[in-house]
CSV table of C-alpha atoms in Angstrom, one decimal:
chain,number,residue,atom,x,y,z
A,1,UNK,CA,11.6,1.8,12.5
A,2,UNK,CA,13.9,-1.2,11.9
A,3,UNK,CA,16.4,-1.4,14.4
A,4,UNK,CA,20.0,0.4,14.1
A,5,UNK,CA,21.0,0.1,10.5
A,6,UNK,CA,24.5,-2.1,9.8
A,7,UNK,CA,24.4,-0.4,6.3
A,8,UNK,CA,22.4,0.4,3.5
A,9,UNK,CA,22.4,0.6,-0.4
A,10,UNK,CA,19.5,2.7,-2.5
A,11,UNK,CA,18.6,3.5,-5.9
A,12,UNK,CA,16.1,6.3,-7.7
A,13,UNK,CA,13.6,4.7,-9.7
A,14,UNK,CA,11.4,6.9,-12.0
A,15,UNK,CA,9.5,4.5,-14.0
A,16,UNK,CA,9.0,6.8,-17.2
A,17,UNK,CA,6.0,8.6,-15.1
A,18,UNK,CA,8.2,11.5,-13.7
A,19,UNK,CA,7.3,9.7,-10.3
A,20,UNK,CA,10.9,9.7,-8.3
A,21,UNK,CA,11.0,6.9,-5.9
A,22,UNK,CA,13.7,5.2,-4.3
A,23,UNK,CA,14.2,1.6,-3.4
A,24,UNK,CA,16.0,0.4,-0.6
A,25,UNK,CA,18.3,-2.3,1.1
A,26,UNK,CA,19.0,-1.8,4.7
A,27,UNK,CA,21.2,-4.3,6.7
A,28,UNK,CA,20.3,-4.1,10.5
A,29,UNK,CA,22.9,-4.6,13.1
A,30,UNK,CA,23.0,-7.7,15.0
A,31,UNK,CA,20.3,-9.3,12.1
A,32,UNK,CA,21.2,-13.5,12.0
A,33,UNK,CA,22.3,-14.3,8.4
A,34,UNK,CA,19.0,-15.6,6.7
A,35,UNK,CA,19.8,-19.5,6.1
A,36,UNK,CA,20.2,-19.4,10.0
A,37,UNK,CA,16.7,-17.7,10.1
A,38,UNK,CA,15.2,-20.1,7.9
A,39,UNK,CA,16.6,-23.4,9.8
A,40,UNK,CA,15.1,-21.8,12.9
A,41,UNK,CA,11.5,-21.4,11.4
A,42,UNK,CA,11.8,-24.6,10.3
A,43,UNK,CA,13.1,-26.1,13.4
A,44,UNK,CA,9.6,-25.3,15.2
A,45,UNK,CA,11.7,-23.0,17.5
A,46,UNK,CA,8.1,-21.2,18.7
A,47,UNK,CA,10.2,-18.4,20.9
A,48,UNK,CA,12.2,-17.4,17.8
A,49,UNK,CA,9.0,-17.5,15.9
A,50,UNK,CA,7.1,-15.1,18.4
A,51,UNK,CA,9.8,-12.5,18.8
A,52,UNK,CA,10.7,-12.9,14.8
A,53,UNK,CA,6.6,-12.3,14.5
A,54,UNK,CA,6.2,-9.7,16.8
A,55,UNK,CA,9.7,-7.2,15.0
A,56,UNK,CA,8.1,-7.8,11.8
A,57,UNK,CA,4.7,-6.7,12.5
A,58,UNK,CA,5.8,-3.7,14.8
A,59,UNK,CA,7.6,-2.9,12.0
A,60,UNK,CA,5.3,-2.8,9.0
A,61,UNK,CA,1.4,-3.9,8.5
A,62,UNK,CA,-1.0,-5.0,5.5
A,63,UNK,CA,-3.5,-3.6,6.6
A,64,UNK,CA,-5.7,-0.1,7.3
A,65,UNK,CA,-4.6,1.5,10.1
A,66,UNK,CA,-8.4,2.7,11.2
A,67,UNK,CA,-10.6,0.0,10.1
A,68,UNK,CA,-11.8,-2.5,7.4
A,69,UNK,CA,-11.6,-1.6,3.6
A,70,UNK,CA,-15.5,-1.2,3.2
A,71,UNK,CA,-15.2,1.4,6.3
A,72,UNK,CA,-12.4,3.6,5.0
A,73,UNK,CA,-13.9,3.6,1.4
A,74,UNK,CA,-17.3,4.8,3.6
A,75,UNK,CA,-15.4,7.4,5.0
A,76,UNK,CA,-13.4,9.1,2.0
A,77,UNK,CA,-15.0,11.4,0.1
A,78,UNK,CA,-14.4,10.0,-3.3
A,79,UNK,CA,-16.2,9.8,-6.5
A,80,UNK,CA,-16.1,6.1,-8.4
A,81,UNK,CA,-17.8,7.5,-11.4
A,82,UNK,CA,-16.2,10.6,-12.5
A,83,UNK,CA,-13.2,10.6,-14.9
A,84,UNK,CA,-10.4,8.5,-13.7
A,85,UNK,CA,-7.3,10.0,-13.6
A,86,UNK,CA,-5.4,7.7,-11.4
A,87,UNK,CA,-4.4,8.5,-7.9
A,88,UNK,CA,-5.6,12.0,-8.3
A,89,UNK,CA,-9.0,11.4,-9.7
A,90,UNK,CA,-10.9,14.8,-8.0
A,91,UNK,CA,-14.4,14.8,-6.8
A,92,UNK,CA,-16.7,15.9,-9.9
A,93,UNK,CA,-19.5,16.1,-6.4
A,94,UNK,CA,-18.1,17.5,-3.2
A,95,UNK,CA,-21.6,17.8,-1.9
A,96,UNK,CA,-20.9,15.3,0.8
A,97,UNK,CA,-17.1,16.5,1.3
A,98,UNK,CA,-16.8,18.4,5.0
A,99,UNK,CA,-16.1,22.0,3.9
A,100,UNK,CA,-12.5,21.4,5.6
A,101,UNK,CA,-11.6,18.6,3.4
A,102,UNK,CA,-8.4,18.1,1.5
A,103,UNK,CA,-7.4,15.6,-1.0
A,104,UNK,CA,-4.2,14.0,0.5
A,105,UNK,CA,-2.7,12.9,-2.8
A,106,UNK,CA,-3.0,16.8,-4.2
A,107,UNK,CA,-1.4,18.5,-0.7
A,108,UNK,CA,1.0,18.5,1.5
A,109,UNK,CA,0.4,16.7,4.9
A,110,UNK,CA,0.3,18.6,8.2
A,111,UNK,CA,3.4,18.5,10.0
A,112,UNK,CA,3.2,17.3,13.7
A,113,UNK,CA,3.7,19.8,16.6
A,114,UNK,CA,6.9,20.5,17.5
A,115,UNK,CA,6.7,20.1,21.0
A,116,UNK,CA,6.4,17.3,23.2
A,117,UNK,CA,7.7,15.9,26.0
A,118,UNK,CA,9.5,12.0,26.4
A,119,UNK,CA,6.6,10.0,27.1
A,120,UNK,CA,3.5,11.7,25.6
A,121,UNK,CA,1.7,8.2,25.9
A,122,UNK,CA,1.3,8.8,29.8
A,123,UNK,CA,1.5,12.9,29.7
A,124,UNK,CA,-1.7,14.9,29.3
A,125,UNK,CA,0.2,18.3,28.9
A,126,UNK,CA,-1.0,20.5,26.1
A,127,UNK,CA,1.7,19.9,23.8
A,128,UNK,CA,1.4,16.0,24.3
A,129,UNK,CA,-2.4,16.2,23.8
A,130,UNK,CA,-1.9,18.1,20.6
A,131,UNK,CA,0.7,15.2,19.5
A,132,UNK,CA,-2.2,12.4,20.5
A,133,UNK,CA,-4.5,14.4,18.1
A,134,UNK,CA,-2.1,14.5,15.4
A,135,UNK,CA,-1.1,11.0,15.0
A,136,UNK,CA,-5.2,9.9,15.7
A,137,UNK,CA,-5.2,12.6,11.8
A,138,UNK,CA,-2.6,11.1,10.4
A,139,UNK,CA,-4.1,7.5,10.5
A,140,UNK,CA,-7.2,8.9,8.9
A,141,UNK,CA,-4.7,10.5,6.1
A,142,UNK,CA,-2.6,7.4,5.6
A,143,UNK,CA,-6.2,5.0,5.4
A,144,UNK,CA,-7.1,8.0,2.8
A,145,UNK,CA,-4.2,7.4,0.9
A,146,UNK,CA,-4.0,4.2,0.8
A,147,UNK,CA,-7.9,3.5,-0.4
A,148,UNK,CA,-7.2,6.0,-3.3
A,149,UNK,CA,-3.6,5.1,-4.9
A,150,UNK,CA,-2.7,1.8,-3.3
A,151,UNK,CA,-5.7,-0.8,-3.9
A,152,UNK,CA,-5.5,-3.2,-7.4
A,153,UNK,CA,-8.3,-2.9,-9.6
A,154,UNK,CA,-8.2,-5.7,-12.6
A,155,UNK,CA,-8.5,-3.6,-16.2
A,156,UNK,CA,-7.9,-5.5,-19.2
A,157,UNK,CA,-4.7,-5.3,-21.9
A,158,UNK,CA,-5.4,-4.2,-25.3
A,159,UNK,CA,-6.5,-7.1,-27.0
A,160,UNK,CA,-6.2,-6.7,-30.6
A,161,UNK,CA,-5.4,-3.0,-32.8
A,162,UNK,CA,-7.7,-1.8,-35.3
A,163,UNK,CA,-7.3,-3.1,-38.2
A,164,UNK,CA,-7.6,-0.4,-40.6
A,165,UNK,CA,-10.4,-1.6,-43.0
A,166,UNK,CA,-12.6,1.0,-43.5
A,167,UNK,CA,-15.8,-2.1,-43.8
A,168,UNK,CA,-15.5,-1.9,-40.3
A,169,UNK,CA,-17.9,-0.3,-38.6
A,170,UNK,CA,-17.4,1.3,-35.3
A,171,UNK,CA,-19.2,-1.1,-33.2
A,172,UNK,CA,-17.2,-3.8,-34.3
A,173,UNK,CA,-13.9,-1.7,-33.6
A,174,UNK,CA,-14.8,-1.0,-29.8
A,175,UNK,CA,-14.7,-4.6,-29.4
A,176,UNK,CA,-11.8,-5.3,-30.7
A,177,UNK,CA,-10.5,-3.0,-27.9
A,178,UNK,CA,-10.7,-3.8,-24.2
A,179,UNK,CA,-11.3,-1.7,-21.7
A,180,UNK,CA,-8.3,0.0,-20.5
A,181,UNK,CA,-6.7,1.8,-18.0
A,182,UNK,CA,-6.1,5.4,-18.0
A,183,UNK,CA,-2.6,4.7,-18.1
A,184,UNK,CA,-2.6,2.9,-21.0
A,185,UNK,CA,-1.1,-0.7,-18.8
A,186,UNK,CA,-4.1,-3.6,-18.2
A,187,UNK,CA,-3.1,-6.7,-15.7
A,188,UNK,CA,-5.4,-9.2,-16.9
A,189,UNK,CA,-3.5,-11.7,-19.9
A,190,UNK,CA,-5.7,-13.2,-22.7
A,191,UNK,CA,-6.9,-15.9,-20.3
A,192,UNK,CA,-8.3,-13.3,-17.2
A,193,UNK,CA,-4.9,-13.9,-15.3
A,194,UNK,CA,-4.1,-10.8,-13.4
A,195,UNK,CA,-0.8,-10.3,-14.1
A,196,UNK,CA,0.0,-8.5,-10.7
A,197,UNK,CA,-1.0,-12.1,-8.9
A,198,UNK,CA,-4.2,-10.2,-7.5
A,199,UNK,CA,-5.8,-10.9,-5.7
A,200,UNK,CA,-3.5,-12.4,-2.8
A,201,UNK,CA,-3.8,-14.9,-0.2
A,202,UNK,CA,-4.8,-13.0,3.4
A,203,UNK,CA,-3.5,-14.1,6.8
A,204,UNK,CA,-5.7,-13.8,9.3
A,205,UNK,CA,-2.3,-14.7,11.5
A,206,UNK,CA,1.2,-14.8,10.7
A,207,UNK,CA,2.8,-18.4,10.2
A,208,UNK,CA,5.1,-20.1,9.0
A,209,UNK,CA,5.1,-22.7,6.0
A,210,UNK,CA,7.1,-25.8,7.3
A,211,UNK,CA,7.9,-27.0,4.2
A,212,UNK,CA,9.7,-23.8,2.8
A,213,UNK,CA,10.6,-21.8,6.1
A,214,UNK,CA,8.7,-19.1,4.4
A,215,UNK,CA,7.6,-16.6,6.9
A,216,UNK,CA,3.6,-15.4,5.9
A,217,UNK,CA,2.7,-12.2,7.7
A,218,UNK,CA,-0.7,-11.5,8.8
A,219,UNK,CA,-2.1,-9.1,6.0
């Protein structure tokens, strides 16, 4: 995805949610050292900048891979009002659901077809039809994904405990209390600030900042 790798260095995180994860350093061969990177940003060297651009964003994107964020969440079957459960909150009404529908964050994914020849982007043989089809799927899946497990929603930290007296009645308790997550962890601070710096800035286009060398990709 990156290049050839010069080395790497990784480390299993499980985050006291049983969810094993790993994070990753990867050195690629032949990368410049990154003060030399940031003097060329900074420089206003525009060919650097373009080929710089154009690695990064074959490499990675911020965005959904088959469309805008209304028209995924259109297209996933997906209940907002049942129970939440986190990333596998489970349709309480499937009436909508196509009868072949799986939840992608309770399954395995479907493997791709394991035969193909060298360039299936020009071939039309079976086998390099049947790739074409697969990766137009696994798009939709990733999208699927992504809407479900991977976009921030603002809940609020647990503002104050109950205080015990029994003169207080059970209205009054429930507002001590704000609203949480399922999981227990809220974002927003006593003054509304999400603590996850949502939302973001978007780039419509990558750039660069002049006065840092900081490199902002489009997302």
């Amino acid at each position: 995805l990156f290049g050839k790798p010069a080395g790497y260095y990784g480390a299993v995180e499980e985050q006291g949610r049983k969810t094993l994860h790993g994070h990753f350093l990867v050195w690629i061969a032949g990368q410049l050292p990154l003060h030399v990177v940031r003097e060329r940003l900074m420089s206003e060297d525009s060919e650097f900048l373009r080929e710089l651009t154009e690695y990064i964003e074959s490499s990675l994107i911020g965005e959904f891979m088959t469309g805008s964020k209304e028209e995924v969440s259109a297209r996933v079957p997906y209940a907002p009002d049942s129970e939440d459960r986190g990333i596998h909150t489970i349709l309480v009404d499937d009436s909508n659901a196509p009868t072949d529908y799986v939840d992608p964050t309770l399954s395995l994914p479907e493997a791709p077809p394991p035969d193909f020849c060298d360039d299936p982007t020009s071939c039309r043989c079976e086998n390099c039809l049947a790739l074409l089809s697969w990766w137009e799927r696994f798009k939709l899946t990733c999208d699927d994904i992504l809407i479900r497990s991977n976009v921030h929603t603002c809940f609020e930290q647990k503002s104050k405990k109950d205080s015990g007296d029994p003169e207080t009645t059970d209205a009054a308790k429930k507002e001590k209390v704000a609203k949480l997550h399922r999981t227990g962890k809220g974002c927003l601070n006593k003054d509304g600030v999400c603590t996850a710096r949502f939302p973001r800035d978007i780039f419509m286009t990558s750039s660069v900042d002049l006065e840092t060398g900081h490199l902002n990709i489009k997302k």
